[in-house]
Short mmCIF file of C-alpha atoms in Angstrom, two decimals:
data_model
loop_
_atom_site.label_atom_id
_atom_site.label_comp_id
_atom_site.label_asym_id
_atom_site.label_seq_id
_atom_site.Cartn_x
_atom_site.Cartn_y
_atom_site.Cartn_z
CA MET W 1 11.50 -9.45 16.35
CA MET W 2 10.72 -6.20 14.55
CA LYS W 3 9.98 -3.19 16.72
CA LEU W 4 7.80 -0.26 15.65
CA CYS W 5 8.50 3.13 17.17
CA TYR W 6 5.16 4.91 17.08
CA ALA W 7 2.88 7.42 18.76
CA PRO W 8 -0.85 6.69 19.10
CA GLY W 9 -2.99 8.65 16.67
CA SER W 10 -0.03 9.82 14.61
CA CYS W 11 0.75 8.89 11.02
CA ALA W 12 2.63 5.90 12.49
CA THR W 13 -0.79 4.28 12.90
CA VAL W 14 -0.52 3.47 9.17
CA SER W 15 2.51 1.25 9.79
CA HIS W 16 0.95 -0.16 12.96
CA LEU W 17 -2.14 -1.19 10.98
CA ALA W 18 0.00 -2.64 8.18
CA LEU W 19 1.95 -4.79 10.64
CA GLU W 20 -1.25 -6.15 12.13
CA GLU W 21 -2.94 -6.72 8.77
CA ALA W 22 0.15 -8.59 7.56
CA GLY W 23 0.09 -10.90 10.57
CA ALA W 24 3.68 -9.91 11.34
CA GLN W 25 5.43 -10.62 14.62
CA TYR W 26 6.36 -7.27 16.14
CA GLU W 27 6.84 -5.28 19.29
CA LEU W 28 5.91 -1.67 19.97
CA ARG W 29 7.90 1.18 21.43
CA ARG W 30 5.72 4.14 22.24
CA ILE W 31 7.36 7.52 21.66
CA ASP W 32 5.94 10.36 23.76
CA LEU W 33 5.73 13.24 21.31
CA ALA W 34 4.19 15.59 23.86
CA LYS W 35 7.29 15.25 26.05
CA GLY W 36 9.62 15.60 23.08
CA GLU W 37 10.98 12.06 23.24
CA GLN W 38 11.39 12.10 19.46
CA ARG W 39 14.09 14.77 19.86
CA THR W 40 16.14 12.95 22.50
CA GLU W 41 19.64 11.73 21.73
CA GLY W 42 18.57 8.11 22.04
CA TYR W 43 15.72 8.36 19.56
CA LEU W 44 17.67 10.52 17.11
CA LYS W 45 20.11 7.63 16.79
CA ILE W 46 17.17 5.58 15.49
CA ASN W 47 15.65 8.29 13.30
CA PRO W 48 17.75 11.43 12.84
CA ASN W 49 14.64 13.21 11.52
CA GLY W 50 13.07 12.97 14.97
CA ARG W 51 9.78 11.63 13.63
CA VAL W 52 7.67 8.51 13.84
CA PRO W 53 7.30 5.87 12.54
CA ALA W 54 10.56 3.97 12.57
CA LEU W 55 10.74 0.20 12.18
CA ILE W 56 13.74 -1.50 13.79
CA LEU W 57 14.49 -4.83 12.12
CA ASP W 58 15.77 -7.97 13.83
CA ASP W 59 19.34 -7.17 12.80
CA GLY W 60 19.17 -3.57 14.00
CA ARG W 61 18.69 -1.91 10.63
CA VAL W 62 16.04 0.81 10.57
CA ILE W 63 13.38 1.77 8.04
CA ILE W 64 11.70 5.16 8.39
CA GLU W 65 8.62 6.72 6.76
CA ASN W 66 5.35 4.89 6.18
CA ILE W 67 5.91 4.23 2.48
CA GLY W 68 9.27 2.63 3.15
CA ILE W 69 7.93 0.53 6.01
CA VAL W 70 4.83 -0.74 4.22
CA THR W 71 6.86 -1.53 1.09
CA TYR W 72 9.14 -3.70 3.22
CA LEU W 73 6.19 -5.39 4.92
CA ALA W 74 4.46 -6.01 1.59
CA GLY W 75 7.56 -7.81 0.34
CA LEU W 76 7.92 -9.76 3.56
CA HIS W 77 4.24 -10.80 3.65
CA PRO W 78 3.04 -10.93 0.01
CA ALA W 79 -0.08 -12.93 0.86
CA ALA W 80 -1.45 -9.95 2.80
CA GLN W 81 -1.56 -7.94 -0.45
CA LEU W 82 -0.83 -4.68 1.34
CA ILE W 83 0.37 -3.48 -2.05
CA PRO W 84 -1.27 -5.17 -5.05
CA SER W 85 0.92 -7.51 -7.08
CA GLU W 86 -0.47 -6.41 -10.46
CA PRO W 87 1.84 -3.64 -11.81
CA PHE W 88 -0.79 -1.01 -12.64
CA ALA W 89 -2.61 -1.52 -9.35
CA ALA W 90 0.71 -1.32 -7.50
CA ALA W 91 1.51 1.95 -9.29
CA ARG W 92 -1.86 3.39 -8.28
CA CYS W 93 -1.20 2.32 -4.70
CA TYR W 94 2.18 4.08 -4.66
CA SER W 95 0.64 7.14 -6.33
CA LEU W 96 -1.97 7.42 -3.60
CA MET W 97 0.52 6.84 -0.80
CA SER W 98 2.80 9.50 -2.28
CA LEU W 99 -0.07 11.99 -2.41
CA PHE W 100 -1.05 11.11 1.14
CA ALA W 101 2.49 11.59 2.46
CA SER W 102 3.49 14.66 0.46
CA SER W 103 0.25 16.62 0.31
CA VAL W 104 -2.58 15.43 2.56
CA HIS W 105 -0.37 14.94 5.62
CA VAL W 106 1.44 18.22 4.98
CA SER W 107 -1.82 20.17 4.78
CA TRP W 108 -2.81 18.78 8.19
CA ALA W 109 0.62 19.63 9.59
CA HIS W 110 0.10 23.29 8.70
CA ASN W 111 -2.81 23.19 11.14
CA ALA W 112 -1.38 20.88 13.79
CA ARG W 113 2.31 21.87 13.63
CA PRO W 114 2.42 25.44 12.26
CA GLU W 115 5.75 26.07 14.01
CA ARG W 116 7.37 23.86 11.37
CA TYR W 117 6.51 26.39 8.70
CA THR W 118 6.96 29.82 10.28
CA THR W 119 8.78 31.61 13.07
CA ASP W 120 6.32 34.50 12.84
CA ALA W 121 3.68 34.05 15.54
CA SER W 122 1.33 36.43 13.73
CA ALA W 123 1.26 34.06 10.74
CA VAL W 124 0.11 31.04 12.77
CA PRO W 125 -3.68 31.67 12.66
CA ASN W 126 -3.62 32.00 8.88
CA LEU W 127 -1.44 28.91 8.50
CA ARG W 128 -3.87 26.91 10.61
CA GLU W 129 -6.88 28.17 8.66
CA VAL W 130 -5.34 27.47 5.27
CA GLY W 131 -4.13 24.06 6.46
CA ARG W 132 -7.57 23.05 7.72
CA LYS W 133 -9.26 24.13 4.49
CA SER W 134 -6.71 22.36 2.34
CA PHE W 135 -6.90 19.20 4.46
CA PHE W 136 -10.69 19.06 4.26
CA ASN W 137 -10.52 19.60 0.50
CA TYR W 138 -8.36 16.47 0.32
CA LEU W 139 -10.84 14.56 2.48
CA GLN W 140 -13.58 15.54 0.03
CA LEU W 141 -11.39 14.26 -2.80
CA ILE W 142 -10.97 10.91 -1.02
CA ASP W 143 -14.72 10.81 -0.42
CA GLY W 144 -15.28 11.17 -4.17
CA TRP W 145 -12.84 8.37 -4.94
CA LEU W 146 -14.74 6.09 -2.57
CA GLU W 147 -18.16 6.76 -4.06
CA GLY W 148 -19.76 3.48 -5.12
CA ARG W 149 -16.81 1.32 -4.10
CA PRO W 150 -15.71 -0.39 -0.87
CA TRP W 151 -11.97 0.38 -1.10
CA LEU W 152 -9.77 3.01 -2.70
CA LEU W 153 -8.36 0.47 -5.16
CA ASP W 154 -10.09 -2.53 -6.70
CA GLN W 155 -9.07 -4.53 -3.62
CA TYR W 156 -8.20 -3.76 -0.03
CA SER W 157 -4.71 -2.28 0.25
CA VAL W 158 -2.57 -0.22 2.59
CA CYS W 159 -4.15 2.89 1.06
CA ASP W 160 -7.28 2.15 3.09
CA PRO W 161 -5.61 2.29 6.53
CA TYR W 162 -3.79 5.42 5.37
CA ALA W 163 -7.11 7.07 4.50
CA LEU W 164 -8.57 5.95 7.83
CA VAL W 165 -5.87 7.84 9.72
CA PHE W 166 -6.83 11.04 7.90
CA TYR W 167 -10.50 10.50 8.74
CA ALA W 168 -9.52 10.23 12.40
CA TRP W 169 -7.54 13.46 12.18
CA GLY W 170 -10.52 15.21 10.64
CA LEU W 171 -12.70 13.97 13.48
CA ARG W 172 -10.13 15.10 16.03
CA GLY W 173 -9.94 18.49 14.35
CA GLU W 174 -13.75 18.82 14.51
CA LEU W 175 -14.07 18.98 10.75
CA PRO W 176 -17.46 17.93 9.28
CA VAL W 177 -16.28 14.46 8.23
CA GLY W 178 -19.74 13.04 8.88
CA GLU W 179 -20.90 14.89 5.76
CA LEU W 180 -18.56 12.72 3.69
CA LYS W 181 -20.94 9.81 3.23
CA SER W 182 -18.74 7.48 1.17
CA TYR W 183 -15.72 8.15 3.36
CA THR W 184 -17.76 7.56 6.51
CA ALA W 185 -19.05 4.27 5.10
CA HIS W 186 -15.43 3.33 4.37
CA LYS W 187 -14.52 4.13 7.97
CA ASP W 188 -17.35 1.88 9.17
CA ARG W 189 -16.15 -0.97 6.94
CA MET W 190 -12.64 -0.56 8.25
CA LEU W 191 -13.83 -0.80 11.84
CA LYS W 192 -15.31 -4.23 11.09
CA ARG W 193 -11.83 -5.59 10.31
CA SER W 194 -10.41 -7.38 13.33
CA ALA W 195 -6.84 -6.18 12.74
CA VAL W 196 -7.99 -2.58 12.42
CA ARG W 197 -10.11 -2.66 15.55
CA LYS W 198 -7.32 -4.32 17.53
CA VAL W 199 -4.86 -1.57 16.63
CA LEU W 200 -7.31 1.28 17.16
CA GLU W 201 -8.35 -0.04 20.55
CA ARG W 202 -4.70 -0.45 21.52
CA GLU W 203 -4.07 3.16 20.53
CA GLU W 204 -7.33 4.36 22.15
CA SER W 205 -8.22 6.01 18.86
CA ILE W 206 -10.95 8.60 18.60
CA LEU W 207 -12.52 6.27 16.02
CA VAL W 208 -13.40 3.71 18.68
CA ARG W 209 -14.30 6.33 21.28
CA SER W 210 -16.68 8.33 19.12
#
């Protein structure tokens, strides 16, 4: 059985949601980031980058990074349509996931993990401020994309769980996400999905506590 190495509330929630939406058989291994478990010798053998998520396959092979994991799951469970089958729609899906991974997530990390980007303690407040502003600008962009439509693409896809994780981070960071009406409506639609609620309750997400 596949095993997902994850941390609740982290970006690994994207892969956790994808596994559940696909109806896959899987186990979970919780990695305690606060205690630095991701940097232990045992975990570094799984993912030398010391990050979550990592998906351990039945035969022991490992896939890291959300885009890699969800691409594998989409191929394994095509009926779930995590990634659309139509070529242009699939390209849009990958474009969004790439933006999410390379830009939106990174802007949040400047706020949440400033030590990754500077060794100068005096630079940390500015890094956090710039990161928060940049991250919220991206949330506003997502809100605009969702205006007048239920999902980011023409159908439900893995982009929607990815966007939900960012909404949760904004809420956790006390950003004014409630002002983003289309995005908030998207969050509410997501919470009506049984797979989504199951995962969020398992992770004790702020989205089901707020």
